[in-house]
């Protein structure tokens, strides 16, 4: 709890002047640290944000330094109140000594009983709240906290009641079903009430970034007008203090009929019935840009949101025994959908903090975890860095983080060094390294797309930096490579979701090849609201482009960069065009000669916002003034300052021949220290960079041409050899000759295709009377097995192939056995036939997954092969095939170069002849193949899908 001593008399005269002097010294020193190269002089009336370049993290640091300097305890919400050094000095003068006692005792306000069921049959978010309210109306849903104390408890019943009253008020106000409502509220009970109230009234919520300072609400509203305009909002909900601004935006937003508050719109009578909504109805608009003059409203339906919540819950095994602590903003998809909606769906108590509490005192997040024995939490990379750098040991004495089983690290680039430093710092406080879980997502996929495995250490690779930049290949670096690039895996796609990596010609890239990451799944948006041009650029067929660069290795996704010029800072998306347009309109700046880009801090992984602007001004003093003007302009546009503003001479900002800003080249020049330097002409700098990048592009162009030529050759080999093999198999008089010819042809095809082929343990196939089972990942698996297997094996294939004109006669001549996948009775008869065949001393070859997909992962095994093995008392020989998926994957006909490795494992003997023995043999075999195949376990993706018209359940 917080304890504050009674304030002493407020100092006056010299004592007051001394406080102001010390404050100015603190402010000026920190301002220069935050804004290197800018000429900054602090005055008592200077705006900390506009004039001195403080963002929220800078203000947090200022408050912490102030507390240490003056030996006092300032209120956490002061960050939202102070605007000038004078404000800070006034607070110091009025405050008394204060101490903070985090109270190490665990809270007793959370429910202890576990809820067994989840609302897996409901189809809307409204249905989820109604279901939870019917099941357990008095159960704690949300605890509002400052990290040290829980100030308010919200039950499911209380939320439903409050939201119902608000919905009734909205309907009385005149809200029509489907109309959009902007919600610009800070973290608190009113936000939860308003969001579900809009849903119950049939409206579409559009959460908006609230102002840090209510005193700046008018200015903030003007910045947010783009969202209101794009969404065609009928109503804007603001904090109580903003009710005087009701008419401010009416003239700017044609559709806006009112600006109001939650309190003003609550109905006095009880809630009415909810407006009926369907799964495919628009549930909300998630705006992705940090600056909102040109916003992108991601359309998310109820079906999208529930699919994502369910997939994330399955990926982390969420139950109502979990406790989620979150300080994430509720206008951000990770805080809104991941933390709140996910907790609501799974009956997980959610301890919700204001972001301001975390920013001012990062340890408050950790104490909230401690007090509530939280098992789940999430944050962007910068939050972990802040905890490492800003928390003193004295502030966390007695802290216990051992309850955490998963800490999702996402929403911005993940730094391997940050993961290491956070783990090392907090392991002594019970934090387990396995709890750190890198994840990947984006608003266009609701929020989550890929998760690392919970309870496993993060997967980190060191790759050859030069090879990646020159050829796009993620080649593992040598152990002694001091310049290796560390990359952390973001995991595998969520159940029911898919990703792929595509190259410059839109074909899926092989493993370990960098390319554009595309995705699809039930969580995917149908586009941007009222923005067909951007929607067209987002959706390509049934795939959506992420704008990120990545590669896949062993089924894991490794992000390497971005295609687009998006800047991610502090978990917020920033688009450079608006900054460039706003700064370019300033007097003294050359219009169209401004570049805004991100430069990654190598140590922390956090992106710094750099703005480079051309000016003809040569006087140093005037240029310094211009730098300050640009910094204030950026702050006005974004609500946060740039990390660095660079004023350069005319023609220093690189452009294309058509006049477009070359942001990537500007960033390269900046990071090389050559931007605006007199030592070498700009054209020469660009030429040198162009030659280096041009050589890289030339190499990639040659590689693409080689890929196209190879694909043509690959198919030519297959067609020509097939034209010889097919009639030969039909004409040769006995099975031994047929199989000898097929085996030679398969090996010849692999050699001509340039497929490197290696085998280990082949002697284990020498036994007769065996069941051979192999993992199945490509169309080429049968070709590989044909080249590998000795003697005259018999494959088991799906019965549909028996009737095909070309495949049927060919397979029958090789004595292929056909299995019925849908008819249970016929399947029993086949088991008896297979048993008799094996008993006569033959090998039977199964692909027990029965199908394959383009995504890496070992699917569940069907039981047939193992039932036969137990019935015939025959050993099972597991065969692991690696590499064929990269050569030719499902849904693709564009082959790639690659190598195939075959590993024949030790035979496994049945433990009996009954059903339980078959299950045991299946599970032992699959465990062996999974341990050696180098792909993730796809059995966790408990979804149903269609393959060749037959439903297959992989869980």
PDB file of C-alpha atoms in Angstrom, residues 1-204:
ATOM      1  CA  UNK A   1       0.000   0.000   0.000  1.00  0.00           C
ATOM      2  CA  UNK A   2       0.996   3.641  -0.262  1.00  0.00           C
ATOM      3  CA  UNK A   3       1.727   5.679   2.841  1.00  0.00           C
ATOM      4  CA  UNK A   4       2.305   9.394   2.653  1.00  0.00           C
ATOM      5  CA  UNK A   5       3.425  11.689   5.442  1.00  0.00           C
ATOM      6  CA  UNK A   6       1.425  14.863   5.976  1.00  0.00           C
ATOM      7  CA  UNK A   7       2.903  17.597   3.819  1.00  0.00           C
ATOM      8  CA  UNK A   8       4.978  20.214   5.523  1.00  0.00           C
ATOM      9  CA  UNK A   9       4.539  23.912   4.893  1.00  0.00           C
ATOM     10  CA  UNK A  10       5.117  24.811   1.263  1.00  0.00           C
ATOM     11  CA  UNK A  11       8.574  26.412   0.803  1.00  0.00           C
ATOM     12  CA  UNK A  12       8.796  30.030  -0.279  1.00  0.00           C
ATOM     13  CA  UNK A  13      11.445  32.534  -1.334  1.00  0.00           C
ATOM     14  CA  UNK A  14      14.969  31.159  -1.638  1.00  0.00           C
ATOM     15  CA  UNK A  15      13.857  27.617  -0.810  1.00  0.00           C
ATOM     16  CA  UNK A  16      11.335  27.717  -3.653  1.00  0.00           C
ATOM     17  CA  UNK A  17      13.937  29.175  -6.033  1.00  0.00           C
ATOM     18  CA  UNK A  18      16.376  26.402  -5.062  1.00  0.00           C
ATOM     19  CA  UNK A  19      13.785  23.747  -5.931  1.00  0.00           C
ATOM     20  CA  UNK A  20      13.136  25.369  -9.301  1.00  0.00           C
ATOM     21  CA  UNK A  21      16.862  25.575 -10.041  1.00  0.00           C
ATOM     22  CA  UNK A  22      17.412  21.896  -9.239  1.00  0.00           C
ATOM     23  CA  UNK A  23      14.389  20.918 -11.332  1.00  0.00           C
ATOM     24  CA  UNK A  24      15.673  22.898 -14.293  1.00  0.00           C
ATOM     25  CA  UNK A  25      19.076  21.262 -13.987  1.00  0.00           C
ATOM     26  CA  UNK A  26      17.483  17.804 -13.969  1.00  0.00           C
ATOM     27  CA  UNK A  27      15.206  18.616 -16.894  1.00  0.00           C
ATOM     28  CA  UNK A  28      17.933  20.171 -19.022  1.00  0.00           C
ATOM     29  CA  UNK A  29      20.404  17.334 -18.447  1.00  0.00           C
ATOM     30  CA  UNK A  30      17.854  14.680 -19.328  1.00  0.00           C
ATOM     31  CA  UNK A  31      16.524  16.623 -22.323  1.00  0.00           C
ATOM     32  CA  UNK A  32      20.015  16.725 -23.821  1.00  0.00           C
ATOM     33  CA  UNK A  33      20.437  12.999 -23.216  1.00  0.00           C
ATOM     34  CA  UNK A  34      17.160  12.316 -24.988  1.00  0.00           C
ATOM     35  CA  UNK A  35      17.851  14.684 -27.868  1.00  0.00           C
ATOM     36  CA  UNK A  36      21.540  14.495 -28.794  1.00  0.00           C
ATOM     37  CA  UNK A  37      22.642  17.241 -31.097  1.00  0.00           C
ATOM     38  CA  UNK A  38      19.773  19.613 -30.291  1.00  0.00           C
ATOM     39  CA  UNK A  39      20.395  22.930 -28.601  1.00  0.00           C
ATOM     40  CA  UNK A  40      18.017  22.797 -25.653  1.00  0.00           C
ATOM     41  CA  UNK A  41      17.678  25.274 -22.790  1.00  0.00           C
ATOM     42  CA  UNK A  42      15.066  24.509 -20.155  1.00  0.00           C
ATOM     43  CA  UNK A  43      12.890  27.268 -18.774  1.00  0.00           C
ATOM     44  CA  UNK A  44      10.218  26.903 -16.131  1.00  0.00           C
ATOM     45  CA  UNK A  45       7.457  27.510 -18.689  1.00  0.00           C
ATOM     46  CA  UNK A  46       8.858  25.314 -21.502  1.00  0.00           C
ATOM     47  CA  UNK A  47       6.649  22.428 -22.577  1.00  0.00           C
ATOM     48  CA  UNK A  48       8.353  19.187 -21.640  1.00  0.00           C
ATOM     49  CA  UNK A  49       6.873  17.451 -24.663  1.00  0.00           C
ATOM     50  CA  UNK A  50       6.752  20.103 -27.380  1.00  0.00           C
ATOM     51  CA  UNK A  51       9.816  22.178 -26.510  1.00  0.00           C
ATOM     52  CA  UNK A  52      12.116  19.686 -24.800  1.00  0.00           C
ATOM     53  CA  UNK A  53      11.319  16.445 -26.609  1.00  0.00           C
ATOM     54  CA  UNK A  54      10.109  14.288 -23.700  1.00  0.00           C
ATOM     55  CA  UNK A  55       7.984  11.284 -24.574  1.00  0.00           C
ATOM     56  CA  UNK A  56       6.221   9.156 -21.972  1.00  0.00           C
ATOM     57  CA  UNK A  57       9.365   7.150 -21.241  1.00  0.00           C
ATOM     58  CA  UNK A  58      11.359  10.362 -20.907  1.00  0.00           C
ATOM     59  CA  UNK A  59       8.817  11.759 -18.479  1.00  0.00           C
ATOM     60  CA  UNK A  60       8.951   8.540 -16.488  1.00  0.00           C
ATOM     61  CA  UNK A  61      12.727   8.833 -16.210  1.00  0.00           C
ATOM     62  CA  UNK A  62      12.382  12.464 -15.156  1.00  0.00           C
ATOM     63  CA  UNK A  63      10.022  11.549 -12.312  1.00  0.00           C
ATOM     64  CA  UNK A  64      12.326   8.772 -11.120  1.00  0.00           C
ATOM     65  CA  UNK A  65      15.349  11.098 -11.118  1.00  0.00           C
ATOM     66  CA  UNK A  66      13.307  13.733  -9.343  1.00  0.00           C
ATOM     67  CA  UNK A  67      12.356  11.297  -6.582  1.00  0.00           C
ATOM     68  CA  UNK A  68      16.000  10.321  -6.087  1.00  0.00           C
ATOM     69  CA  UNK A  69      17.190  13.935  -6.163  1.00  0.00           C
ATOM     70  CA  UNK A  70      14.633  15.193  -3.640  1.00  0.00           C
ATOM     71  CA  UNK A  71      14.054  12.001  -1.628  1.00  0.00           C
ATOM     72  CA  UNK A  72      10.287  12.082  -2.132  1.00  0.00           C
ATOM     73  CA  UNK A  73       7.541   9.861  -3.492  1.00  0.00           C
ATOM     74  CA  UNK A  74       5.511  11.416  -6.322  1.00  0.00           C
ATOM     75  CA  UNK A  75       2.097  10.215  -7.421  1.00  0.00           C
ATOM     76  CA  UNK A  76       2.131   7.771 -10.356  1.00  0.00           C
ATOM     77  CA  UNK A  77      -0.486   9.738 -12.293  1.00  0.00           C
ATOM     78  CA  UNK A  78       1.669  12.861 -12.190  1.00  0.00           C
ATOM     79  CA  UNK A  79       3.023  11.886 -15.611  1.00  0.00           C
ATOM     80  CA  UNK A  80      -0.398  12.760 -17.030  1.00  0.00           C
ATOM     81  CA  UNK A  81      -0.565  16.111 -15.240  1.00  0.00           C
ATOM     82  CA  UNK A  82       2.756  17.905 -15.573  1.00  0.00           C
ATOM     83  CA  UNK A  83       3.486  19.818 -18.754  1.00  0.00           C
ATOM     84  CA  UNK A  84       6.293  22.165 -17.691  1.00  0.00           C
ATOM     85  CA  UNK A  85       9.225  22.194 -15.247  1.00  0.00           C
ATOM     86  CA  UNK A  86       7.196  24.699 -13.224  1.00  0.00           C
ATOM     87  CA  UNK A  87       4.445  22.085 -12.784  1.00  0.00           C
ATOM     88  CA  UNK A  88       7.019  19.628 -11.502  1.00  0.00           C
ATOM     89  CA  UNK A  89       8.536  22.182  -9.127  1.00  0.00           C
ATOM     90  CA  UNK A  90       5.061  22.961  -7.758  1.00  0.00           C
ATOM     91  CA  UNK A  91       4.435  19.257  -7.053  1.00  0.00           C
ATOM     92  CA  UNK A  92       7.768  18.954  -5.246  1.00  0.00           C
ATOM     93  CA  UNK A  93       7.042  21.999  -3.141  1.00  0.00           C
ATOM     94  CA  UNK A  94       3.623  20.641  -2.130  1.00  0.00           C
ATOM     95  CA  UNK A  95       4.615  17.024  -1.519  1.00  0.00           C
ATOM     96  CA  UNK A  96       5.750  15.394   1.683  1.00  0.00           C
ATOM     97  CA  UNK A  97       8.125  12.515   2.188  1.00  0.00           C
ATOM     98  CA  UNK A  98       6.546   9.274   1.030  1.00  0.00           C
ATOM     99  CA  UNK A  99       7.467   5.627   1.067  1.00  0.00           C
ATOM    100  CA  UNK A 100       6.098   2.768  -0.932  1.00  0.00           C
ATOM    101  CA  UNK A 101       5.382  -0.592   0.607  1.00  0.00           C
ATOM    102  CA  UNK A 102       4.600  -3.164  -2.083  1.00  0.00           C
ATOM    103  CA  UNK A 103       3.188  -5.606   0.464  1.00  0.00           C
ATOM    104  CA  UNK A 104       4.664  -8.973  -0.401  1.00  0.00           C
ATOM    105  CA  UNK A 105       1.546 -10.822   0.793  1.00  0.00           C
ATOM    106  CA  UNK A 106      -0.498 -12.381  -1.970  1.00  0.00           C
ATOM    107  CA  UNK A 107      -3.938 -10.925  -2.627  1.00  0.00           C
ATOM    108  CA  UNK A 108      -6.974 -12.928  -1.580  1.00  0.00           C
ATOM    109  CA  UNK A 109      -9.464 -11.233  -3.891  1.00  0.00           C
ATOM    110  CA  UNK A 110      -9.178 -13.682  -6.801  1.00  0.00           C
ATOM    111  CA  UNK A 111     -11.591 -16.613  -7.209  1.00  0.00           C
ATOM    112  CA  UNK A 112     -10.188 -20.008  -6.272  1.00  0.00           C
ATOM    113  CA  UNK A 113     -12.704 -22.335  -7.941  1.00  0.00           C
ATOM    114  CA  UNK A 114     -11.860 -23.433 -11.467  1.00  0.00           C
ATOM    115  CA  UNK A 115     -14.452 -23.092 -14.219  1.00  0.00           C
ATOM    116  CA  UNK A 116     -14.551 -26.290 -16.237  1.00  0.00           C
ATOM    117  CA  UNK A 117     -16.379 -25.088 -19.337  1.00  0.00           C
ATOM    118  CA  UNK A 118     -15.688 -22.499 -22.022  1.00  0.00           C
ATOM    119  CA  UNK A 119     -18.272 -20.919 -24.343  1.00  0.00           C
ATOM    120  CA  UNK A 120     -17.163 -22.933 -27.376  1.00  0.00           C
ATOM    121  CA  UNK A 121     -20.581 -22.801 -29.037  1.00  0.00           C
ATOM    122  CA  UNK A 122     -21.188 -19.055 -28.883  1.00  0.00           C
ATOM    123  CA  UNK A 123     -20.651 -17.086 -32.055  1.00  0.00           C
ATOM    124  CA  UNK A 124     -20.270 -13.469 -30.931  1.00  0.00           C
ATOM    125  CA  UNK A 125     -18.469 -11.479 -28.252  1.00  0.00           C
ATOM    126  CA  UNK A 126     -21.884 -10.526 -26.911  1.00  0.00           C
ATOM    127  CA  UNK A 127     -22.635 -14.217 -26.535  1.00  0.00           C
ATOM    128  CA  UNK A 128     -19.427 -14.745 -24.560  1.00  0.00           C
ATOM    129  CA  UNK A 129     -20.370 -12.120 -21.960  1.00  0.00           C
ATOM    130  CA  UNK A 130     -23.930 -13.404 -21.739  1.00  0.00           C
ATOM    131  CA  UNK A 131     -22.677 -16.983 -21.306  1.00  0.00           C
ATOM    132  CA  UNK A 132     -20.213 -16.016 -18.554  1.00  0.00           C
ATOM    133  CA  UNK A 133     -22.907 -13.971 -16.803  1.00  0.00           C
ATOM    134  CA  UNK A 134     -25.338 -16.888 -16.829  1.00  0.00           C
ATOM    135  CA  UNK A 135     -22.699 -19.337 -15.600  1.00  0.00           C
ATOM    136  CA  UNK A 136     -21.035 -17.285 -12.839  1.00  0.00           C
ATOM    137  CA  UNK A 137     -22.352 -13.727 -12.494  1.00  0.00           C
ATOM    138  CA  UNK A 138     -20.544 -13.046  -9.204  1.00  0.00           C
ATOM    139  CA  UNK A 139     -17.143 -14.330 -10.276  1.00  0.00           C
ATOM    140  CA  UNK A 140     -14.336 -11.772 -10.521  1.00  0.00           C
ATOM    141  CA  UNK A 141     -13.638 -10.822 -14.124  1.00  0.00           C
ATOM    142  CA  UNK A 142     -11.440  -7.715 -13.778  1.00  0.00           C
ATOM    143  CA  UNK A 143      -9.361  -6.290 -10.947  1.00  0.00           C
ATOM    144  CA  UNK A 144      -8.276  -2.696 -11.515  1.00  0.00           C
ATOM    145  CA  UNK A 145      -4.846  -2.214  -9.954  1.00  0.00           C
ATOM    146  CA  UNK A 146      -1.927   0.158  -9.646  1.00  0.00           C
ATOM    147  CA  UNK A 147       0.393  -2.789  -9.101  1.00  0.00           C
ATOM    148  CA  UNK A 148       0.436  -2.443  -5.317  1.00  0.00           C
ATOM    149  CA  UNK A 149      -3.288  -2.355  -4.553  1.00  0.00           C
ATOM    150  CA  UNK A 150      -6.440  -3.509  -6.303  1.00  0.00           C
ATOM    151  CA  UNK A 151      -8.827  -0.571  -6.317  1.00  0.00           C
ATOM    152  CA  UNK A 152     -11.947  -2.048  -7.912  1.00  0.00           C
ATOM    153  CA  UNK A 153     -13.412  -5.460  -8.724  1.00  0.00           C
ATOM    154  CA  UNK A 154     -15.667  -6.006 -11.738  1.00  0.00           C
ATOM    155  CA  UNK A 155     -17.669  -9.226 -11.938  1.00  0.00           C
ATOM    156  CA  UNK A 156     -19.242 -10.675 -15.069  1.00  0.00           C
ATOM    157  CA  UNK A 157     -22.668  -9.753 -13.762  1.00  0.00           C
ATOM    158  CA  UNK A 158     -21.637  -6.184 -12.940  1.00  0.00           C
ATOM    159  CA  UNK A 159     -20.092  -5.672 -16.376  1.00  0.00           C
ATOM    160  CA  UNK A 160     -23.162  -7.093 -18.091  1.00  0.00           C
ATOM    161  CA  UNK A 161     -25.477  -4.864 -16.043  1.00  0.00           C
ATOM    162  CA  UNK A 162     -23.434  -1.697 -16.626  1.00  0.00           C
ATOM    163  CA  UNK A 163     -22.980  -2.396 -20.340  1.00  0.00           C
ATOM    164  CA  UNK A 164     -26.695  -3.096 -20.680  1.00  0.00           C
ATOM    165  CA  UNK A 165     -27.616   0.241 -19.143  1.00  0.00           C
ATOM    166  CA  UNK A 166     -25.150   2.036 -21.378  1.00  0.00           C
ATOM    167  CA  UNK A 167     -26.531   0.232 -24.420  1.00  0.00           C
ATOM    168  CA  UNK A 168     -30.046   1.334 -23.481  1.00  0.00           C
ATOM    169  CA  UNK A 169     -28.774   4.897 -23.219  1.00  0.00           C
ATOM    170  CA  UNK A 170     -27.152   4.649 -26.649  1.00  0.00           C
ATOM    171  CA  UNK A 171     -30.364   3.405 -28.211  1.00  0.00           C
ATOM    172  CA  UNK A 172     -32.277   6.266 -26.567  1.00  0.00           C
ATOM    173  CA  UNK A 173     -29.665   8.665 -27.905  1.00  0.00           C
ATOM    174  CA  UNK A 174     -30.388   7.345 -31.388  1.00  0.00           C
ATOM    175  CA  UNK A 175     -27.532   4.980 -32.240  1.00  0.00           C
ATOM    176  CA  UNK A 176     -28.486   2.763 -35.165  1.00  0.00           C
ATOM    177  CA  UNK A 177     -27.239  -0.831 -35.598  1.00  0.00           C
ATOM    178  CA  UNK A 178     -23.930  -0.906 -37.448  1.00  0.00           C
ATOM    179  CA  UNK A 179     -23.009   2.716 -36.689  1.00  0.00           C
ATOM    180  CA  UNK A 180     -19.483   3.317 -35.427  1.00  0.00           C
ATOM    181  CA  UNK A 181     -18.675   4.784 -32.030  1.00  0.00           C
ATOM    182  CA  UNK A 182     -15.244   6.188 -31.182  1.00  0.00           C
ATOM    183  CA  UNK A 183     -14.123   5.267 -27.641  1.00  0.00           C
ATOM    184  CA  UNK A 184     -11.405   7.603 -26.369  1.00  0.00           C
ATOM    185  CA  UNK A 185     -11.238   6.524 -22.738  1.00  0.00           C
ATOM    186  CA  UNK A 186      -8.319   5.732 -20.448  1.00  0.00           C
ATOM    187  CA  UNK A 187      -7.972   2.349 -18.764  1.00  0.00           C
ATOM    188  CA  UNK A 188     -10.805   2.002 -16.258  1.00  0.00           C
ATOM    189  CA  UNK A 189     -14.281   0.618 -15.672  1.00  0.00           C
ATOM    190  CA  UNK A 190     -15.865   3.118 -18.069  1.00  0.00           C
ATOM    191  CA  UNK A 191     -13.899   1.691 -20.995  1.00  0.00           C
ATOM    192  CA  UNK A 192     -15.165  -1.852 -20.389  1.00  0.00           C
ATOM    193  CA  UNK A 193     -18.710  -0.599 -19.898  1.00  0.00           C
ATOM    194  CA  UNK A 194     -18.600   1.528 -23.047  1.00  0.00           C
ATOM    195  CA  UNK A 195     -17.088  -1.132 -25.284  1.00  0.00           C
ATOM    196  CA  UNK A 196     -19.647  -3.804 -24.494  1.00  0.00           C
ATOM    197  CA  UNK A 197     -22.409  -1.219 -24.287  1.00  0.00           C
ATOM    198  CA  UNK A 198     -21.750  -0.257 -27.904  1.00  0.00           C
ATOM    199  CA  UNK A 199     -21.787  -3.933 -28.910  1.00  0.00           C
ATOM    200  CA  UNK A 200     -25.056  -4.603 -27.076  1.00  0.00           C
ATOM    201  CA  UNK A 201     -26.614  -1.569 -28.745  1.00  0.00           C
ATOM    202  CA  UNK A 202     -25.682  -2.994 -32.150  1.00  0.00           C
ATOM    203  CA  UNK A 203     -22.909  -0.475 -32.786  1.00  0.00           C
ATOM    204  CA  UNK A 204     -19.295  -0.987 -33.823  1.00  0.00           C
TER     205      UNK A 204
END
